[in-house]
Coordinates of C-alpha atoms in Angstrom, one line a residue:
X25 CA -64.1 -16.6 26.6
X26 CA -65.2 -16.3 23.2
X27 CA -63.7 -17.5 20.2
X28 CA -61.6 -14.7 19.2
X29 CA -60.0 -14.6 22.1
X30 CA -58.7 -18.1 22.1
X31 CA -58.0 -18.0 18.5
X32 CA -55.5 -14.8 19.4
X33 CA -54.1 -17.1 22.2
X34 CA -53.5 -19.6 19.9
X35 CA -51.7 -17.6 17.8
X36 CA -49.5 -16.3 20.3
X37 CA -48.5 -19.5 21.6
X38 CA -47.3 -20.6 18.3
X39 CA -45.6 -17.2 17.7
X40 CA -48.4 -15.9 14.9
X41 CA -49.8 -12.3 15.0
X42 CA -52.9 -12.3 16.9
X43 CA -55.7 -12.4 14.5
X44 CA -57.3 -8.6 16.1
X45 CA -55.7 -5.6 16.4
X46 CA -56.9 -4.5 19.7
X47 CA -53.3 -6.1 21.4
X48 CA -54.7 -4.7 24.7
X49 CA -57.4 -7.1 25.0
X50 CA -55.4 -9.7 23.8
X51 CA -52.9 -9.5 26.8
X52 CA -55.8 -8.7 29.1
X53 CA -57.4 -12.2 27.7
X54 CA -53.9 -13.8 28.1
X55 CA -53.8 -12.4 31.6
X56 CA -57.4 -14.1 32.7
X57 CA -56.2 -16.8 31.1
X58 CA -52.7 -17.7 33.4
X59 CA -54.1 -19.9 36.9
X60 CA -54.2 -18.5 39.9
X61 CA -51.5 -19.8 42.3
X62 CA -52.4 -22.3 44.8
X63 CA -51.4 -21.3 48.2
X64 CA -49.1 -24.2 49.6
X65 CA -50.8 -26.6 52.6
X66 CA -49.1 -26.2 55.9
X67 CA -47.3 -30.2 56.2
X68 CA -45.9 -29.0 52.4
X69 CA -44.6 -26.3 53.6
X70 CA -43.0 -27.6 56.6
X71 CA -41.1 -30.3 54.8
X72 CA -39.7 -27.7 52.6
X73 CA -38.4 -25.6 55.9
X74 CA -37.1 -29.2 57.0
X75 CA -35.1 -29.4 54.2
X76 CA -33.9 -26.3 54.0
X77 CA -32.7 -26.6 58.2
X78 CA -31.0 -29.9 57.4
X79 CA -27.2 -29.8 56.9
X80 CA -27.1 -33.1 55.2
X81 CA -27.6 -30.9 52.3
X82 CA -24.9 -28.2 52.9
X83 CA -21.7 -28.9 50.8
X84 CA -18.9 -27.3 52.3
X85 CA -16.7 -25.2 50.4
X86 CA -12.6 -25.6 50.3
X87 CA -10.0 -23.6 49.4
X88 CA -8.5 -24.3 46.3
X89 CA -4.8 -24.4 48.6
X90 CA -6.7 -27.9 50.7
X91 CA -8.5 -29.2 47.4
X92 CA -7.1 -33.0 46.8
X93 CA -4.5 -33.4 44.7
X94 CA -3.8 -34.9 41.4
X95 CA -4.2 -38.6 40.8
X96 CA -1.1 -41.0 39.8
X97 CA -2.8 -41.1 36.5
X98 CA -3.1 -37.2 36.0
X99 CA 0.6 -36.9 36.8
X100 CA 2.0 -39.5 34.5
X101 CA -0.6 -37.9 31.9
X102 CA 1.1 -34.7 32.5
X103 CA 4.9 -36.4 32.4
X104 CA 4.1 -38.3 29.2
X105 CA 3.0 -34.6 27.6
X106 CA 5.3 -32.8 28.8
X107 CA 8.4 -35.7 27.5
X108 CA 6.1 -35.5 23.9
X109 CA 6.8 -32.1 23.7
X110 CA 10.1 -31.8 24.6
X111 CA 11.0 -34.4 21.7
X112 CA 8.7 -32.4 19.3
X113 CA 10.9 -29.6 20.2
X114 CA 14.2 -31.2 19.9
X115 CA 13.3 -33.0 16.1
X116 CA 12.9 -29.4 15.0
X117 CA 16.5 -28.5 15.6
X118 CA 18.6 -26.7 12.6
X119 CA 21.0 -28.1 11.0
X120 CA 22.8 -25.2 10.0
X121 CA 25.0 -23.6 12.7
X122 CA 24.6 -19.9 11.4
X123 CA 22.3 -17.7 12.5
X124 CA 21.6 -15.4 9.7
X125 CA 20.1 -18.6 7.7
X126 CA 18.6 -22.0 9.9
X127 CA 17.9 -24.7 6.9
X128 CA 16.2 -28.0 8.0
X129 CA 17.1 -31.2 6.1
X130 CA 14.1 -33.6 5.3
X131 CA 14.5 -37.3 6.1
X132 CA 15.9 -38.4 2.4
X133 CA 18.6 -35.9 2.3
X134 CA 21.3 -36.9 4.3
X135 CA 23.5 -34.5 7.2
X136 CA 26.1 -32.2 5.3
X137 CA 24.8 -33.0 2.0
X138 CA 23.6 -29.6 -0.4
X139 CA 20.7 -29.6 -2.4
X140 CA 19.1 -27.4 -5.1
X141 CA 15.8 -25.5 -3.8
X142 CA 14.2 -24.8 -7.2
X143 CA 9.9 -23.3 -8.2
X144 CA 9.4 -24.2 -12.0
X145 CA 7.7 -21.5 -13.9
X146 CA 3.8 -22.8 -13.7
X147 CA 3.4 -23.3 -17.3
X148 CA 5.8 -26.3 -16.8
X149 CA 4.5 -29.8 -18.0
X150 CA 5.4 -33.1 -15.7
X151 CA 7.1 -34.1 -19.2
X152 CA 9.6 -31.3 -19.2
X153 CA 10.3 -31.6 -15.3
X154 CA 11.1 -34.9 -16.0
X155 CA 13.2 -34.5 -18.8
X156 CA 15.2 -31.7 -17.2
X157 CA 15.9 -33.8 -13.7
X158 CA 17.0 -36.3 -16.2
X159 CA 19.5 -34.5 -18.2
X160 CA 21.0 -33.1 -15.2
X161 CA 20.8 -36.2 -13.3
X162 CA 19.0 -34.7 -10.5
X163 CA 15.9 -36.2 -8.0
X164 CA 13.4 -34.9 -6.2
X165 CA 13.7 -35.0 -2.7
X166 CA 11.1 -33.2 -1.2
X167 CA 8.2 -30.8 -2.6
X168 CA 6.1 -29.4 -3.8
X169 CA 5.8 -26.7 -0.4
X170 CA 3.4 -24.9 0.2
X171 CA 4.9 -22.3 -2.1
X172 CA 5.1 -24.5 -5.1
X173 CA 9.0 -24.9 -4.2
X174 CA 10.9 -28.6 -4.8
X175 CA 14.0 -30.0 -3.3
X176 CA 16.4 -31.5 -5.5
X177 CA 19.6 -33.8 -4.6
X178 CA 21.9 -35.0 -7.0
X179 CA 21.8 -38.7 -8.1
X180 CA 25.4 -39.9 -8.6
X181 CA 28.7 -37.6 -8.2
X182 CA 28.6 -34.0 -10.0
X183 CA 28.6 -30.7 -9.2
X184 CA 26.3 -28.5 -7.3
X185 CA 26.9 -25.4 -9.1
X186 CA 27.2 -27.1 -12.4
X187 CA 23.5 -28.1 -11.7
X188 CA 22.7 -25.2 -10.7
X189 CA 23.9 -23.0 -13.4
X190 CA 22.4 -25.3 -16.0
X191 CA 19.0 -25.1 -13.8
X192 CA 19.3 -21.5 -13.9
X193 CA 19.8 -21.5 -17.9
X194 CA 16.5 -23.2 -18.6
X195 CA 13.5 -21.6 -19.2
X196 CA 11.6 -24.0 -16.8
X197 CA 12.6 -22.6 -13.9
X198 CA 11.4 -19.2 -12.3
X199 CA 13.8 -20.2 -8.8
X200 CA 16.9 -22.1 -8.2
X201 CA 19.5 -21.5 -5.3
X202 CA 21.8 -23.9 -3.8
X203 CA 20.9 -24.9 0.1
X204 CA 22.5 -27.5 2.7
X205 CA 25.6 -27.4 4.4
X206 CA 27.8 -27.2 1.4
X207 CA 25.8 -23.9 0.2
X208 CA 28.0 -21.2 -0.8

């Protein structure tokens, strides 16, 4: 071979061009190039038919109905899922009993207590929120959402509509509406 030829191998081995443009005599080099295969000796060959006759080598095939079945450990695995879900399911339950509206209660607002859902206008500073739950004696009980909403609770004894038509009145908030079990 001469050395154009193995320098176009080379350079299709490592995925470069090949340095000619003849491709034809490129392959046709590449061709003379590959070994010839070796015909297999006779005692090879007849320890491949032996293992191919043997039937320690056969796996035998079961239908999935006769297949073994689950371990102690799979089933409690499965039981101890299928108990987790069920009390996932159950902690998600609606405290309101009307179906046009379900409202969930967080864990710091107690049953049968109403609260204020209320979205301050963004261009509200901590400073004002603060000053505002303050003046209408009001705490945050859960929020922000997603949604930029907050939950608010009154502190002490008031109203809920008092609250909220003050809330309503200031130009902090974009949102306010009364939600809970005592939500008219």
């Amino acid at each position: 071979m001469n050395d154009r030829r193995i320098d176009n191998l080379l350079a299709e081995l490592r995925g470069e061009k090949p340095v000619s443009g003849n491709d034809d005599a490129f392959y046709e080099a590449l061709a003379q190039a590959q070994p010839e295969p070796q015909p297999v000796d006779e005692v090879t060959w007849a320890r491949i038919k032996r293992s191919m006759q043997s039937q320690d080598n056969v796996v035998p095939l079961e239908p999935w109905w006769r297949k073994p079945s689950a371990s102690p450990w799979q089933l409690a695995a499965s039981l101890a899922a299928a108990v987790l879900l069920g009390v996932m399911i159950q902690t998600g339950t609606p405290v309101s009993d009307s179906a046009e509206e379900a409202v969930y209660a967080t864990a710091s607002q107690s049953q049968g207590e109403a609260a204020l859902q209320v979205i301050f206008r963004p261009e509200t500073t901590e400073a004002d929120l603060r000053e505002l739950l303050r003046s209408l004696d009001l705490r945050i009980i859960d929020g922000p959402s997603a949604i930029g909403s907050y939950t608010l609770a009154l502190n002490g004894e008031g109203e809920m509509e008092e609250a909220l038509s003050k809330l309503t009145k200031s130009p902090s908030i974009e949102y306010a509406k009364i939600v809970g079990d005592d939500a008219r």
